[in-house]
mmCIF file of C-alpha atoms in Angstrom:
data_model
loop_
_atom_site.group_PDB
_atom_site.id
_atom_site.type_symbol
_atom_site.label_atom_id
_atom_site.label_comp_id
_atom_site.label_asym_id
_atom_site.label_seq_id
_atom_site.Cartn_x
_atom_site.Cartn_y
_atom_site.Cartn_z
ATOM 1 C CA UNK L 491 -50.664 -35.833 -59.069
ATOM 2 C CA UNK L 492 -49.225 -38.553 -61.654
ATOM 3 C CA UNK L 493 -45.872 -40.340 -61.701
ATOM 4 C CA UNK L 494 -45.298 -38.269 -65.565
ATOM 5 C CA UNK L 495 -46.259 -34.749 -63.618
ATOM 6 C CA UNK L 496 -43.744 -35.715 -60.615
ATOM 7 C CA UNK L 497 -41.280 -36.223 -63.172
ATOM 8 C CA UNK L 498 -42.202 -32.999 -65.408
ATOM 9 C CA UNK L 499 -42.152 -30.865 -62.033
ATOM 10 C CA UNK L 500 -38.988 -32.567 -60.806
ATOM 11 C CA UNK L 501 -37.231 -31.184 -64.029
ATOM 12 C CA UNK L 502 -38.439 -28.043 -63.625
ATOM 13 C CA UNK L 503 -36.908 -27.727 -59.922
ATOM 14 C CA UNK L 504 -33.710 -29.252 -60.865
ATOM 15 C CA UNK L 505 -33.643 -26.604 -64.193
ATOM 16 C CA UNK L 506 -34.243 -23.794 -61.570
ATOM 17 C CA UNK L 507 -31.404 -25.392 -59.256
ATOM 18 C CA UNK L 508 -28.868 -25.587 -62.545
ATOM 19 C CA UNK L 509 -29.457 -22.139 -63.006
ATOM 20 C CA UNK L 510 -27.942 -21.315 -59.745
ATOM 21 C CA UNK L 511 -24.286 -22.111 -60.309
ATOM 22 C CA UNK L 512 -23.264 -18.711 -59.456
ATOM 23 C CA UNK L 513 -22.498 -19.415 -55.707
ATOM 24 C CA UNK L 514 -19.727 -18.085 -53.436
ATOM 25 C CA UNK L 515 -18.042 -20.456 -50.746
ATOM 26 C CA UNK L 516 -17.633 -18.487 -47.615
ATOM 27 C CA UNK L 517 -16.467 -21.253 -45.588
ATOM 28 C CA UNK L 518 -15.083 -24.360 -46.433
ATOM 29 C CA UNK L 519 -13.435 -26.246 -43.467
ATOM 30 C CA UNK L 520 -13.581 -29.618 -41.186
ATOM 31 C CA UNK L 521 -15.192 -29.612 -37.657
ATOM 32 C CA UNK L 522 -15.613 -32.010 -34.731
ATOM 33 C CA UNK L 523 -19.758 -32.382 -35.768
ATOM 34 C CA UNK L 524 -21.654 -29.967 -33.843
ATOM 35 C CA UNK L 525 -24.268 -31.846 -31.716
ATOM 36 C CA UNK L 526 -27.381 -30.551 -33.234
ATOM 37 C CA UNK L 527 -26.037 -32.089 -36.859
ATOM 38 C CA UNK L 528 -24.364 -35.219 -35.204
ATOM 39 C CA UNK L 529 -28.084 -36.422 -34.291
ATOM 40 C CA UNK L 530 -29.490 -35.926 -37.651
ATOM 41 C CA UNK L 531 -26.262 -37.091 -39.560
ATOM 42 C CA UNK L 532 -26.045 -40.505 -37.301
ATOM 43 C CA UNK L 533 -22.237 -39.396 -36.184
ATOM 44 C CA UNK L 534 -20.620 -40.068 -32.795
ATOM 45 C CA UNK L 535 -19.636 -36.523 -31.135
ATOM 46 C CA UNK L 536 -16.060 -36.971 -32.098
ATOM 47 C CA UNK L 537 -16.479 -37.265 -35.835
ATOM 48 C CA UNK L 538 -15.032 -35.076 -38.391
ATOM 49 C CA UNK L 539 -17.450 -33.408 -40.804
ATOM 50 C CA UNK L 540 -17.243 -31.013 -43.623
ATOM 51 C CA UNK L 541 -18.665 -27.673 -43.358
ATOM 52 C CA UNK L 542 -19.188 -25.104 -46.074
ATOM 53 C CA UNK L 543 -21.016 -21.796 -45.877
ATOM 54 C CA UNK L 544 -22.534 -20.703 -49.362
ATOM 55 C CA UNK L 545 -24.663 -17.532 -50.907
ATOM 56 C CA UNK L 546 -26.261 -18.597 -54.102
ATOM 57 C CA UNK L 547 -27.391 -16.112 -56.716
ATOM 58 C CA UNK L 548 -29.942 -15.775 -59.006
ATOM 59 C CA UNK L 549 -29.470 -13.446 -62.083
ATOM 60 C CA UNK L 550 -27.119 -11.716 -60.065
ATOM 61 C CA UNK L 551 -28.685 -11.157 -56.842
ATOM 62 C CA UNK L 552 -28.304 -13.289 -53.303
ATOM 63 C CA UNK L 553 -30.829 -16.025 -53.592
ATOM 64 C CA UNK L 554 -29.742 -18.170 -50.340
ATOM 65 C CA UNK L 555 -27.649 -18.742 -47.863
ATOM 66 C CA UNK L 556 -26.550 -22.031 -47.108
ATOM 67 C CA UNK L 557 -24.870 -24.341 -44.406
ATOM 68 C CA UNK L 558 -24.114 -27.367 -45.349
ATOM 69 C CA UNK L 559 -22.675 -30.468 -43.510
ATOM 70 C CA UNK L 560 -21.259 -34.169 -45.097
ATOM 71 C CA UNK L 561 -19.666 -36.769 -43.521
ATOM 72 C CA UNK L 562 -16.187 -36.536 -43.937
ATOM 73 C CA UNK L 563 -15.758 -39.566 -45.764
ATOM 74 C CA UNK L 564 -18.104 -37.880 -48.703
ATOM 75 C CA UNK L 565 -16.682 -34.601 -48.115
ATOM 76 C CA UNK L 566 -12.913 -36.097 -48.448
ATOM 77 C CA UNK L 567 -14.009 -36.302 -52.214
ATOM 78 C CA UNK L 568 -15.296 -32.661 -52.691
ATOM 79 C CA UNK L 569 -12.914 -29.496 -53.070
ATOM 80 C CA UNK L 570 -13.772 -25.602 -51.893
ATOM 81 C CA UNK L 571 -13.380 -24.952 -56.247
ATOM 82 C CA UNK L 572 -15.829 -27.694 -56.941
ATOM 83 C CA UNK L 573 -18.822 -26.547 -54.359
ATOM 84 C CA UNK L 574 -18.308 -23.168 -56.209
ATOM 85 C CA UNK L 575 -19.267 -24.288 -59.452
ATOM 86 C CA UNK L 576 -21.573 -27.148 -58.515
ATOM 87 C CA UNK L 577 -24.648 -27.867 -56.326
ATOM 88 C CA UNK L 578 -23.758 -30.143 -53.476
ATOM 89 C CA UNK L 579 -26.018 -32.766 -54.431
ATOM 90 C CA UNK L 580 -24.391 -33.515 -57.993
ATOM 91 C CA UNK L 581 -20.506 -33.430 -56.161
ATOM 92 C CA UNK L 582 -22.524 -36.230 -54.104
ATOM 93 C CA UNK L 583 -24.229 -38.423 -57.015
ATOM 94 C CA UNK L 584 -20.635 -38.424 -58.752
ATOM 95 C CA UNK L 585 -19.221 -40.750 -55.709
ATOM 96 C CA UNK L 586 -21.953 -43.171 -56.627
ATOM 97 C CA UNK L 587 -24.328 -42.418 -53.764
ATOM 98 C CA UNK L 588 -27.942 -42.597 -54.710
ATOM 99 C CA UNK L 589 -30.280 -40.355 -53.155
ATOM 100 C CA UNK L 590 -33.266 -42.248 -52.100
ATOM 101 C CA UNK L 591 -35.325 -39.877 -49.914
ATOM 102 C CA UNK L 592 -35.013 -36.388 -47.799
ATOM 103 C CA UNK L 593 -36.978 -34.938 -44.688
ATOM 104 C CA UNK L 594 -37.560 -31.319 -45.407
ATOM 105 C CA UNK L 595 -38.556 -28.543 -42.333
ATOM 106 C CA UNK L 596 -39.204 -25.289 -43.297
ATOM 107 C CA UNK L 597 -39.681 -22.352 -40.741
ATOM 108 C CA UNK L 598 -40.258 -18.710 -40.756
ATOM 109 C CA UNK L 599 -36.694 -16.788 -39.126
ATOM 110 C CA UNK L 600 -35.956 -13.347 -38.811
ATOM 111 C CA UNK L 601 -32.681 -12.249 -40.829
ATOM 112 C CA UNK L 602 -29.624 -12.043 -38.372
ATOM 113 C CA UNK L 603 -26.725 -9.682 -38.214
ATOM 114 C CA UNK L 604 -24.798 -12.679 -40.287
ATOM 115 C CA UNK L 605 -27.290 -13.451 -43.019
ATOM 116 C CA UNK L 606 -28.851 -9.725 -43.462
ATOM 117 C CA UNK L 607 -26.029 -8.320 -45.065
ATOM 118 C CA UNK L 608 -25.207 -11.464 -47.233
ATOM 119 C CA UNK L 609 -28.735 -11.526 -48.506
ATOM 120 C CA UNK L 610 -29.066 -7.765 -48.986
ATOM 121 C CA UNK L 611 -31.819 -7.790 -46.685
ATOM 122 C CA UNK L 612 -32.579 -5.626 -43.276
ATOM 123 C CA UNK L 613 -31.922 -7.135 -39.704
ATOM 124 C CA UNK L 614 -35.100 -8.420 -38.727
ATOM 125 C CA UNK L 615 -36.739 -9.379 -42.798
ATOM 126 C CA UNK L 616 -38.694 -12.283 -42.577
ATOM 127 C CA UNK L 617 -36.934 -15.264 -44.230
ATOM 128 C CA UNK L 618 -37.525 -18.977 -45.110
ATOM 129 C CA UNK L 619 -35.192 -21.436 -43.065
ATOM 130 C CA UNK L 620 -35.401 -24.963 -44.771
ATOM 131 C CA UNK L 621 -33.100 -27.567 -43.095
ATOM 132 C CA UNK L 622 -32.999 -31.187 -45.033
ATOM 133 C CA UNK L 623 -31.580 -34.396 -44.316
ATOM 134 C CA UNK L 624 -30.854 -36.564 -47.712
ATOM 135 C CA UNK L 625 -30.407 -40.161 -47.217
ATOM 136 C CA UNK L 626 -28.829 -42.728 -49.505
ATOM 137 C CA UNK L 627 -29.714 -45.804 -50.736
ATOM 138 C CA UNK L 628 -28.268 -47.389 -47.721
ATOM 139 C CA UNK L 629 -30.893 -45.120 -45.713
ATOM 140 C CA UNK L 630 -27.903 -43.442 -44.383
ATOM 141 C CA UNK L 631 -28.024 -39.566 -43.955
ATOM 142 C CA UNK L 632 -25.227 -38.190 -46.444
ATOM 143 C CA UNK L 633 -26.163 -34.539 -45.821
#
């Protein structure tokens, strides 16, 4: 794929993400970093992170269930209201943080009793689970 094609595809994806502005913030809190997150965010066991749980909608239908963790120093500049109106990556970029790379892991999972009613699917329905770690200009994980 040429550079121009990559830019064109990126704009399509970003356009789609921008269409996903309708999101409900179900949880918004600061917690001691869970061990499975600390490993990926390069945190110490006693560090605090902002945890947010959201459901995004596309054309008034639930589209995704998102659990995000960001270091406290970044999360302190993001409000629950902001997160309900804007994609997290845009709120992080507003802080002057530049994303340089991301690692994605995609797995097939089954809808559990927590997620299934939020997405409007039956328990046990197949879903895709996408885990991502986004790195900044200093190669530090920020989400």
